[in-house]
Coordinates of C-alpha atoms and ligand atoms in Angstrom, one line a residue:
M1 CA 28.1 12.2 -11.1
F2 CA 24.9 9.6 -10.5
L3 CA 22.5 10.9 -7.8
V4 CA 20.8 7.4 -6.2
L5 CA 17.6 8.6 -4.3
G6 CA 16.5 6.2 -1.3
D7 CA 14.2 4.6 -3.0
Q8 CA 16.1 3.7 -5.9
L9 CA 18.5 1.2 -4.7
T10 CA 18.0 -0.6 -8.3
R11 CA 20.4 -3.0 -9.3
R12 CA 23.2 -0.8 -10.8
P13 CA 21.5 1.7 -13.4
F14 CA 25.4 3.7 -14.3
E15 CA 28.1 2.9 -15.7
S16 CA 29.9 6.0 -13.7
E17 CA 32.4 5.8 -11.0
N18 CA 30.9 8.5 -9.0
A19 CA 27.9 8.8 -7.2
L20 CA 25.7 10.8 -4.5
M21 CA 23.3 9.6 -1.8
V22 CA 22.1 12.5 0.4
E23 CA 20.5 11.0 3.8
T24 CA 18.3 14.1 5.1
S25 CA 16.5 14.0 7.9
E26 CA 14.2 16.5 7.6
F27 CA 12.0 14.2 5.6
A28 CA 12.1 11.3 8.7
R29 CA 11.1 14.0 10.9
R30 CA 8.0 14.9 8.5
Y31 CA 5.9 12.6 10.8
E32 CA 6.3 10.4 13.5
Y33 CA 7.3 7.5 11.3
H34 CA 7.2 3.7 12.2
P35 CA 10.3 3.4 13.2
K36 CA 11.0 0.1 11.2
K37 CA 10.1 2.0 8.1
L38 CA 12.7 4.5 9.2
T39 CA 15.4 1.7 10.0
L40 CA 14.8 0.5 6.9
I41 CA 15.7 3.4 4.6
F42 CA 18.7 4.1 6.8
S43 CA 20.1 0.5 6.5
A44 CA 19.3 -0.3 3.4
M45 CA 21.0 3.4 1.8
R46 CA 24.0 2.7 3.7
H47 CA 24.3 -1.5 2.5
Y48 CA 23.9 0.1 -0.7
R49 CA 26.3 2.5 -0.5
D50 CA 28.6 -0.3 0.8
E51 CA 28.1 -2.2 -1.4
L52 CA 29.1 0.3 -4.8
R53 CA 31.8 1.2 -2.7
E54 CA 33.1 -2.2 -2.7
E55 CA 32.5 -2.6 -6.9
G56 CA 35.0 0.9 -6.8
V57 CA 32.0 3.1 -7.4
D58 CA 33.0 6.1 -5.7
V59 CA 30.4 7.4 -3.2
R60 CA 29.6 10.2 -1.5
Y61 CA 27.8 10.1 1.4
V62 CA 26.0 13.3 2.7
H63 CA 24.7 13.4 6.0
A64 CA 21.9 16.6 5.8
D65 CA 19.0 18.5 6.9
T66 CA 17.4 18.6 3.6
F67 CA 17.7 17.5 0.6
E68 CA 19.1 20.7 -0.6
E69 CA 21.2 21.3 2.1
G70 CA 22.7 17.9 0.7
F71 CA 23.0 19.1 -2.6
D72 CA 25.0 22.2 -1.9
A73 CA 27.9 20.9 -0.1
A74 CA 28.0 18.3 -2.7
L75 CA 27.9 19.8 -5.9
D76 CA 30.0 22.1 -7.6
G77 CA 27.6 23.6 -9.9
G78 CA 27.9 23.1 -13.9
E79 CA 28.0 19.4 -13.5
T80 CA 25.5 17.0 -14.8
V81 CA 23.4 15.5 -12.2
R82 CA 22.2 11.9 -13.8
V83 CA 18.9 10.2 -11.3
Q84 CA 16.5 7.7 -12.0
R85 CA 13.0 9.7 -12.6
P86 CA 11.2 9.9 -9.5
A87 CA 7.7 8.4 -9.1
A88 CA 6.7 11.5 -7.2
H89 CA 8.3 15.0 -7.0
A90 CA 10.3 15.1 -9.6
D91 CA 10.4 18.9 -10.2
A92 CA 10.9 19.4 -6.7
L93 CA 14.3 17.6 -6.9
R94 CA 15.1 19.3 -10.7
E95 CA 14.4 22.7 -8.8
A96 CA 16.6 21.9 -6.0
V97 CA 19.2 20.6 -7.6
E98 CA 19.0 23.2 -10.3
E99 CA 20.1 25.7 -7.8
T100 CA 23.5 25.3 -7.6
G101 CA 24.3 25.2 -10.8
A102 CA 24.2 21.9 -11.7
T103 CA 21.9 20.4 -14.7
V104 CA 18.9 17.3 -14.3
E105 CA 19.3 14.5 -16.6
F106 CA 16.1 12.3 -15.6
V107 CA 16.9 8.2 -17.0
G108 CA 14.8 5.5 -16.9
N109 CA 13.5 3.8 -13.8
P110 CA 13.3 -0.3 -13.8
K111 CA 11.4 -0.3 -10.3
F112 CA 8.0 0.2 -12.5
L113 CA 7.5 -1.9 -16.4
V114 CA 5.4 0.8 -18.3
S115 CA 7.3 4.4 -18.5
P116 CA 4.9 7.6 -18.6
E117 CA 5.7 7.6 -22.3
E118 CA 4.6 4.1 -22.5
F119 CA 0.8 4.5 -20.6
E120 CA 0.5 8.0 -22.1
G121 CA 0.7 6.3 -25.6
W122 CA -1.8 3.8 -24.3
A123 CA -4.5 6.5 -22.6
E124 CA -4.1 8.5 -25.4
G125 CA -7.4 9.2 -27.4
R126 CA -9.0 7.1 -24.1
D127 CA -12.2 8.7 -23.4
G128 CA -11.3 7.3 -19.4
F129 CA -10.1 4.3 -18.7
R130 CA -9.7 1.9 -15.8
H131 CA -7.6 -0.7 -14.3
E132 CA -9.0 -3.8 -16.1
T133 CA -7.9 -2.2 -19.8
F134 CA -4.6 -1.4 -18.2
Y135 CA -4.0 -4.6 -17.0
R136 CA -4.8 -6.3 -20.0
H137 CA -2.8 -4.1 -21.9
V138 CA 0.4 -4.9 -20.1
R139 CA -0.2 -8.6 -20.3
R140 CA 0.0 -8.4 -24.2
E141 CA 2.9 -6.1 -24.5
T142 CA 4.8 -8.3 -21.5
G143 CA 3.2 -11.9 -22.9
Y144 CA 3.0 -12.8 -19.2
L145 CA 0.8 -15.3 -18.3
M146 CA 0.1 -15.3 -22.8
E147 CA -0.3 -18.1 -25.1
D148 CA -1.1 -17.2 -28.9
G149 CA -2.6 -14.0 -27.8
E150 CA -5.0 -15.2 -25.8
P151 CA -4.9 -15.1 -21.8
E152 CA -3.4 -18.3 -20.2
G153 CA -6.1 -20.6 -19.1
G154 CA -8.8 -18.8 -21.3
D155 CA -9.3 -16.1 -19.0
W156 CA -8.0 -12.7 -17.4
N157 CA -8.9 -13.5 -14.3
Y158 CA -9.7 -15.8 -11.4
D159 CA -11.3 -13.9 -8.7
D160 CA -13.9 -16.8 -8.5
E161 CA -11.3 -19.1 -7.1
N162 CA -9.9 -16.4 -4.8
R163 CA -12.4 -16.0 -2.4
D164 CA -11.7 -18.9 0.4
F165 CA -11.7 -18.4 3.4
P166 CA -9.3 -21.4 5.3
P167 CA -10.5 -24.1 6.8
E168 CA -9.6 -24.5 10.8
G169 CA -6.2 -25.6 11.8
Y170 CA -5.4 -23.5 8.4
E171 CA -1.4 -23.0 8.7
T172 CA 1.5 -21.2 6.5
P173 CA 4.9 -21.8 5.9
E174 CA 7.0 -19.1 8.1
P175 CA 8.6 -16.6 6.2
P176 CA 12.6 -16.2 6.5
S177 CA 13.2 -13.2 8.8
F178 CA 16.1 -10.9 8.3
P179 CA 18.0 -10.5 11.6
P180 CA 20.0 -7.3 11.6
D181 CA 23.4 -7.3 11.2
E182 CA 25.7 -4.1 12.6
T183 CA 24.8 -1.7 9.8
T184 CA 20.9 -2.2 10.9
R185 CA 21.8 -2.6 14.5
A186 CA 23.0 1.4 14.2
A187 CA 20.0 2.6 12.8
V188 CA 17.8 1.3 14.6
E189 CA 19.8 2.5 18.2
E190 CA 19.8 5.8 16.0
V191 CA 16.5 6.1 14.7
R192 CA 15.4 5.4 18.8
D193 CA 17.7 8.2 20.0
E194 CA 16.7 10.9 17.3
Y195 CA 13.7 10.9 15.5
E196 CA 9.6 10.3 17.5
T197 CA 8.3 7.5 15.9
W198 CA 4.6 5.7 16.5
G199 CA 4.9 1.5 16.5
E200 CA 7.8 -0.8 18.2
S201 CA 10.7 -0.9 16.9
D202 CA 11.9 -4.4 18.5
G203 CA 12.3 -7.0 16.2
F204 CA 13.4 -5.7 12.9
D205 CA 13.4 -8.4 10.4
L206 CA 13.3 -6.8 6.5
P207 CA 15.1 -8.1 3.6
V208 CA 17.7 -4.3 3.5
T209 CA 19.6 -6.0 0.8
L210 CA 19.7 -7.6 -2.4
E211 CA 20.6 -10.8 -1.3
D212 CA 18.1 -10.9 1.2
A213 CA 15.6 -9.6 -1.1
L214 CA 16.3 -12.2 -3.1
E215 CA 15.6 -14.6 -0.9
A216 CA 12.8 -13.4 0.5
L217 CA 11.3 -13.2 -3.4
D218 CA 13.1 -17.0 -3.8
D219 CA 10.8 -18.1 -0.6
F220 CA 7.7 -17.3 -1.3
T221 CA 7.9 -18.6 -5.0
N222 CA 8.6 -22.1 -3.4
N223 CA 7.1 -21.7 -0.8
R224 CA 3.3 -19.6 -0.4
L225 CA 2.6 -18.2 -4.2
D226 CA 0.3 -21.6 -4.9
E227 CA -1.6 -20.8 -1.9
F228 CA -1.8 -17.2 -2.5
G229 CA -4.3 -17.4 -4.4
P230 CA -7.5 -18.8 -2.9
Y231 CA -7.0 -17.0 0.3
Q232 CA -5.7 -13.9 -0.7
D233 CA -8.9 -12.6 1.0
A234 CA -8.8 -14.2 4.2
M235 CA -7.5 -12.0 7.7
L236 CA -6.8 -14.4 10.7
R237 CA -6.2 -13.1 14.0
D238 CA -3.0 -15.1 14.4
N239 CA -1.3 -15.1 10.9
A240 CA -1.2 -11.8 9.8
K241 CA 0.9 -12.6 6.3
V242 CA -1.3 -15.5 5.3
N243 CA -0.1 -16.6 1.9
H244 CA 1.1 -12.5 1.2
S245 CA 4.5 -12.0 -0.3
L246 CA 5.9 -9.4 2.1
L247 CA 7.5 -8.0 -1.2
S248 CA 6.0 -4.5 -0.9
S249 CA 9.3 -3.1 1.1
S250 CA 11.9 -4.3 -1.3
L251 CA 10.2 -3.2 -4.8
N252 CA 9.0 0.5 -3.5
L253 CA 13.4 0.6 -2.0
G254 CA 14.1 -1.0 -6.0
L255 CA 15.5 -3.7 -4.5
L256 CA 13.3 -6.1 -6.7
H257 CA 12.4 -5.6 -9.7
P258 CA 8.9 -6.1 -10.8
D259 CA 9.7 -7.9 -13.9
E260 CA 12.1 -10.4 -12.5
V261 CA 8.9 -11.4 -9.5
V262 CA 6.7 -11.8 -11.9
E263 CA 8.9 -13.4 -14.1
R264 CA 9.4 -16.0 -11.3
A265 CA 6.2 -16.3 -10.5
V266 CA 5.5 -17.4 -14.3
E267 CA 7.8 -20.1 -14.5
A268 CA 6.5 -21.2 -11.3
Y269 CA 3.3 -22.0 -12.8
R270 CA 4.7 -22.8 -16.1
S271 CA 6.9 -25.7 -13.9
G272 CA 3.4 -26.9 -11.9
D273 CA 5.2 -25.6 -8.6
A274 CA 1.8 -23.0 -8.6
R275 CA -1.7 -23.0 -9.6
L276 CA -2.9 -20.0 -12.4
N277 CA -5.5 -18.8 -10.5
S278 CA -2.8 -17.9 -7.3
V279 CA -0.1 -16.7 -10.2
E280 CA -2.7 -14.8 -11.8
G281 CA -4.1 -13.1 -8.9
F282 CA -0.3 -12.2 -7.9
V283 CA 0.7 -11.3 -11.4
R284 CA -2.4 -8.4 -11.7
Q285 CA -1.2 -7.0 -8.2
V286 CA 2.1 -6.3 -9.6
I287 CA 2.1 -5.3 -13.3
G288 CA -2.0 -4.3 -13.3
W289 CA -2.5 -2.1 -9.3
R290 CA 1.4 -1.2 -8.5
E291 CA 2.1 0.2 -12.6
Y292 CA -1.8 1.7 -12.0
M293 CA -1.5 3.3 -8.7
R294 CA 2.0 4.6 -10.2
H295 CA 0.6 6.8 -13.3
V296 CA -2.9 7.7 -12.3
Y297 CA -0.5 9.5 -9.1
R298 CA 1.7 10.9 -11.3
R299 CA -1.0 12.4 -13.9
R300 CA -3.3 13.6 -10.6
C301 CA -0.9 14.2 -8.0
D302 CA -2.2 17.6 -7.3
E303 CA -6.2 16.9 -7.1
M304 CA -5.0 13.7 -4.8
H305 CA -3.4 16.0 -2.2
E306 CA -6.4 18.3 -2.0
T307 CA -9.9 16.5 -3.4
N308 CA -12.7 15.1 -1.0
A309 CA -15.5 14.0 -3.1
L310 CA -17.9 13.0 -0.4
G311 CA -17.0 15.9 1.7
A312 CA -15.5 13.7 5.0
T313 CA -14.2 16.5 7.4
R314 CA -13.8 14.5 10.6
D315 CA -11.1 14.1 12.8
L316 CA -9.3 10.6 12.5
P317 CA -10.2 8.7 15.6
P318 CA -7.2 8.0 18.0
V319 CA -8.2 3.9 17.8
Y320 CA -5.6 4.3 14.9
Y321 CA -2.7 5.5 17.4
D322 CA -3.5 3.6 20.3
A323 CA -5.9 0.7 19.1
E324 CA -7.7 1.2 22.3
T325 CA -11.3 -0.4 21.3
D326 CA -13.4 -3.5 21.9
M327 CA -13.5 -3.9 18.3
E328 CA -11.8 -6.9 17.9
C329 CA -10.9 -6.2 13.7
L330 CA -9.5 -2.5 14.6
R331 CA -7.7 -3.9 17.4
T332 CA -6.0 -6.7 16.2
V333 CA -5.3 -4.7 13.0
V334 CA -3.9 -1.8 14.3
E335 CA -2.0 -3.6 16.7
R336 CA -0.4 -5.8 14.0
V337 CA 0.7 -2.4 12.3
R338 CA 1.9 -0.9 15.1
R339 CA 4.2 -3.7 15.8
T340 CA 5.3 -4.6 12.3
G341 CA 5.0 -1.8 9.9
Y342 CA 2.3 -4.3 7.5
S343 CA -0.9 -5.6 7.3
H344 CA -2.1 -7.3 4.0
H345 CA -4.8 -6.0 1.7
I346 CA -7.9 -6.7 2.7
E347 CA -6.9 -5.8 6.4
R348 CA -6.1 -1.8 5.2
L349 CA -8.9 -1.7 2.8
M350 CA -11.9 -3.3 4.6
V351 CA -10.9 -2.9 7.9
L352 CA -8.7 0.6 8.3
A353 CA -10.3 2.2 5.4
N354 CA -13.4 0.7 5.6
F355 CA -14.2 2.1 9.2
A356 CA -12.5 5.4 8.5
L357 CA -14.7 6.1 5.5
V358 CA -18.4 5.0 6.7
Y359 CA -17.2 7.3 9.8
G360 CA -17.0 9.9 7.5
A361 CA -12.8 10.7 8.6
D362 CA -11.1 13.2 6.4
P363 CA -9.4 11.5 4.1
H364 CA -5.4 13.3 4.1
Q365 CA -5.6 12.3 7.8
L366 CA -6.0 8.9 6.9
D367 CA -3.5 9.3 3.9
D368 CA -0.9 10.6 6.5
W369 CA -1.7 7.5 8.8
F370 CA -0.9 5.2 6.4
R371 CA 2.1 7.1 5.1
L372 CA 3.6 7.7 8.7
A373 CA 2.5 3.7 9.5
Y374 CA 3.7 1.6 6.9
T375 CA 6.9 0.4 6.1
D376 CA 6.1 -0.2 2.4
A377 CA 4.3 3.7 2.3
Y378 CA 5.6 6.0 0.1
T379 CA 3.6 9.1 -2.0
W380 CA 3.1 8.0 -5.3
V381 CA 1.0 4.3 -3.8
T382 CA 0.1 5.6 -0.5
T383 CA -2.2 8.4 -1.5
P384 CA -3.9 6.7 -4.5
N385 CA -4.8 3.4 -3.1
V386 CA -6.2 5.5 0.5
V387 CA -7.8 8.8 -1.0
G388 CA -8.5 7.2 -4.4
M389 CA -9.5 3.2 -3.4
G390 CA -9.8 3.0 0.2
S391 CA -11.7 6.5 0.7
Y392 CA -13.0 7.2 -2.6
A393 CA -12.2 11.3 -2.1
T394 CA -12.1 10.7 -6.0
D395 CA -12.8 8.4 -8.4
A396 CA -9.8 8.6 -10.3
V397 CA -8.8 5.2 -9.5
S398 CA -12.1 2.7 -8.7
T399 CA -16.3 3.2 -9.8
K400 CA -17.5 3.6 -6.2
P401 CA -16.5 3.0 -2.8
Y402 CA -15.0 0.1 -0.8
A403 CA -17.8 0.6 1.7
S404 CA -19.1 -2.9 3.7
S405 CA -21.0 -3.5 6.9
G406 CA -19.7 -6.0 9.5
S407 CA -20.6 -8.9 7.7
Y408 CA -18.0 -8.6 4.9
I409 CA -15.6 -8.9 7.7
D410 CA -17.3 -11.9 9.1
R411 CA -17.3 -13.7 6.1
M412 CA -13.8 -13.4 5.4
S413 CA -12.2 -13.0 9.1
D414 CA -12.3 -15.2 12.4
F415 CA -12.3 -11.6 14.3
C416 CA -15.6 -11.7 14.4
D417 CA -16.3 -14.6 17.0
G418 CA -14.0 -13.3 19.7
C419 CA -15.1 -9.8 19.0
A420 CA -17.3 -7.8 22.3
Y421 CA -19.6 -6.7 19.7
D422 CA -22.7 -9.0 17.7
V423 CA -22.5 -8.6 13.8
D424 CA -26.1 -9.6 13.3
E425 CA -26.7 -6.3 15.1
T426 CA -26.9 -2.8 13.6
T427 CA -28.5 -0.5 16.6
G428 CA -28.1 -1.1 20.2
E429 CA -24.9 -1.1 23.2
D430 CA -23.8 -4.6 21.3
A431 CA -24.6 -4.1 18.1
C432 CA -21.6 -4.1 15.5
P433 CA -20.1 -0.2 15.0
F434 CA -19.5 -1.2 11.1
N435 CA -23.7 -2.0 10.1
S436 CA -25.1 1.7 11.9
L437 CA -21.9 3.4 10.7
Y438 CA -22.6 1.8 7.2
W439 CA -26.2 2.7 6.5
D440 CA -25.6 5.9 8.0
F441 CA -23.3 6.7 5.6
L442 CA -25.2 5.8 2.5
D443 CA -27.9 7.9 3.8
E444 CA -25.3 10.4 4.3
N445 CA -23.7 10.4 0.8
R446 CA -26.9 10.2 -1.5
D447 CA -26.6 13.0 -3.3
E448 CA -23.1 12.0 -4.1
L449 CA -23.4 8.0 -4.7
G450 CA -27.0 7.6 -5.0
D451 CA -27.0 8.0 -9.1
N452 CA -24.2 5.7 -8.8
H453 CA -25.2 2.7 -10.9
R454 CA -22.7 0.3 -9.2
M455 CA -24.6 1.6 -5.3
S456 CA -27.9 0.5 -6.7
L457 CA -28.4 -2.9 -5.2
M458 CA -26.9 -1.3 -1.4
Y459 CA -29.3 2.4 -2.1
S460 CA -32.6 -0.8 -2.7
H461 CA -32.1 -2.1 0.4
L462 CA -31.7 1.0 2.4
E463 CA -34.7 2.4 0.5
R464 CA -36.0 -0.5 2.6
K465 CA -35.8 0.6 5.7
D466 CA -38.5 2.8 7.3
E467 CA -38.1 6.1 9.0
E468 CA -38.1 4.4 12.5
E469 CA -35.6 2.4 11.8
M470 CA -33.7 5.1 10.3
E471 CA -33.8 7.0 13.3
E472 CA -32.5 4.2 15.4
I473 CA -29.7 3.5 12.9
R474 CA -28.7 7.6 13.2
E475 CA -29.2 7.6 16.9
R476 CA -26.4 4.1 17.0
A477 CA -24.4 6.2 14.0
E478 CA -23.7 9.4 15.9
E479 CA -23.0 7.0 19.2
V480 CA -20.6 5.3 17.6
R481 CA -18.9 8.4 16.7
R482 CA -18.7 10.4 19.5
K483 CA -17.4 7.0 21.5
A484 CA -14.4 6.8 18.4
R485 CA -14.2 9.8 19.5
E486 CA -13.9 10.1 23.0
G487 CA -11.9 6.8 23.1
M488 CA -14.3 4.7 24.4
L489 CA -15.2 2.4 21.5
Ligands
FAD501 P1 0.8 -8.7 -2.0 O1 -1.3 -9.0 -1.7 O2 1.4 -10.0 -2.1 O3 1.5 -8.6 -3.5 C1 2.1 -8.4 -4.2 C2 2.7 -6.9 -4.9 O4 1.6 -6.1 -5.5 C3 2.4 -6.3 -3.8 O5 3.6 -6.3 -2.7 C4 2.7 -4.7 -4.1 O6 3.7 -4.0 -4.6 C5 1.8 -5.1 -5.5 N1 0.2 -4.4 -4.7 C6 -1.2 -4.9 -5.1 N2 -2.2 -4.6 -4.4 C7 -1.4 -3.2 -5.0 C8 -2.0 -2.3 -5.0 N3 -4.0 -1.8 -4.5 N4 -1.0 -0.7 -5.5 C9 0.3 -1.3 -5.1 N5 0.2 -2.0 -5.1 C10 0.0 -3.1 -4.8 N6 1.0 -0.7 -1.2 C11 2.3 -0.2 -0.7 O7 3.0 -0.6 -1.8 N7 2.0 1.1 -0.2 C12 1.4 1.8 0.3 O8 1.7 3.4 1.0 C13 0.2 0.8 0.5 N8 -1.2 1.4 1.0 C14 -2.4 0.9 0.5 C15 -3.4 1.6 1.6 C16 -4.5 1.4 1.1 C17 -5.9 1.8 1.8 C18 -4.6 0.0 0.5 C19 -6.2 -0.3 0.4 C20 -4.0 -0.6 0.0 C21 -2.5 0.0 0.0 N9 -1.3 -0.6 -0.8 C22 -0.1 -0.3 -0.3 C23 -1.6 -1.9 -1.5 C24 -1.2 -2.9 -0.7 O9 -2.3 -3.2 -0.4 C25 0.1 -3.5 -0.6 O10 1.2 -3.1 -1.5 C26 0.1 -5.0 -0.1 O11 -0.8 -5.6 0.6 C27 1.6 -5.7 0.6 O12 1.8 -6.4 1.3 P2 2.8 -7.9 0.0 O13 3.9 -7.5 -0.5 O14 2.8 -8.7 1.2 O15 1.4 -7.5 -1.1
SF4_502 FE1 -15.2 -5.7 14.0 FE2 -18.0 -6.1 14.0 FE3 -17.1 -8.0 13.5 FE4 -16.4 -6.4 15.5 S1 -18.5 -7.3 15.0 S2 -14.8 -7.7 14.7 S3 -16.0 -4.7 15.0 S4 -16.9 -6.5 11.9

């Protein structure tokens, strides 16, 4: 018997003629998830079931409240259940299956390129490690973008070519849309009728089958990859996608495998269809960051759900749920997520997580919000990104917090032009809220961050402010926090 979990819809990983799939409602009620996220998972699972049946596999598809109930109903005890090693909660899964008397055998998981054994082999004996060294190791091992043992083009990374802002009137090709078929329409209705959710259910258009996902991959590598790099950090009011791949929901469901995605991108470079800085930037996200996050979470998951290195305990302000604010950046991005369940990386990091960070919001409340709001969110990837990279509640992922004033958003977006707040002001009624919060954040966290050499430039700017200016900044920051708390910002 092969057990197929809902986020393991990979190319058929088993020979056996029997498969078990369990759809649980308890999981879907754990949060008020985005309806598009629930629809995506239910619809993709049901399509996968139907495809397996067409291939002649005898699939037992169980609807249950919990996994335990599902396993009780479907397993007789005594059998061996084979399942791809999950990226999170492997012990809980083993326990739930073994309660029935069955035995679990974990097999490889093609959703990831680097196995736990390979990662541990690489990490062994290292006194701490970082993403960059891991990424170079994976490049060497796979040979992706390597030429005679050296990185293609001579450099490991071309980020200095990837921080441009597009010219006025810049347009990007529209990615394909996947309108709901009958199975998806039924899932949309079911989610609408049976679950408490946050976000808009209309307009579902995500890939739910292998065929859809491959079409999305084709479209990205043929039409958008070439210009992915230069504008990958740009945030545009009227263009949520810019040239991002939009492949995370398919990768995280297992519909696409990371090696095929990266191989297509490298092929586009070799055939002259995509520039090196774009292809390397994309490859690094997939074989570097995605794999790295998975393993950092696997090793330190217990700590990550507890840690709060900066002691940030304020409640997440209501703007994350209602988008009601005059801050153009925050309003645009929260509305975008509420509508689609998606925003790109820099909007997640430098608008949503950055605001919560300098505001001093509890990182675990932010983690919960990201998990319910995004269609690509699963604990193994959301938590290290939010708690580690976005909140710096642990140093497991980055060596300094991604904290910034409004100037970064001004440089990399067109949000500030139409905003009620003035990005050049720090104090006063009209001052950009990011500015006072940023300085106040540095001041509040002097004990934790003041000795970090990567923060020394920021602290040298802070030291130049006299006590009177600092007092005004603190007052403005307090005012901003009060207004945010009351939903009046
Ligand atoms: P592209 O920009 O086209 O990138 C290509 C692929 O690289 C992505 O599809 C993704 O698979 C991978 N990737 C890029 N960056 C990361 C990263 N930091 N960690 C893991 N994979 C990465 N990604 C998720 O898949 N699920 C999440 O729940 C999630 N939450 C995030 C929360 C925060 C606070 C931050 C800062 C990042 C988060 N990310 C998450 C990472 C990243 O933002 C998304 O993977 C990316 O925006 C997905 O859009 P895309 O497919 O268009 O990506
Ligand atoms: Fe955001 Fe400040 Fe710019 Fe307004 S001025 S869009 S609040 S960064």
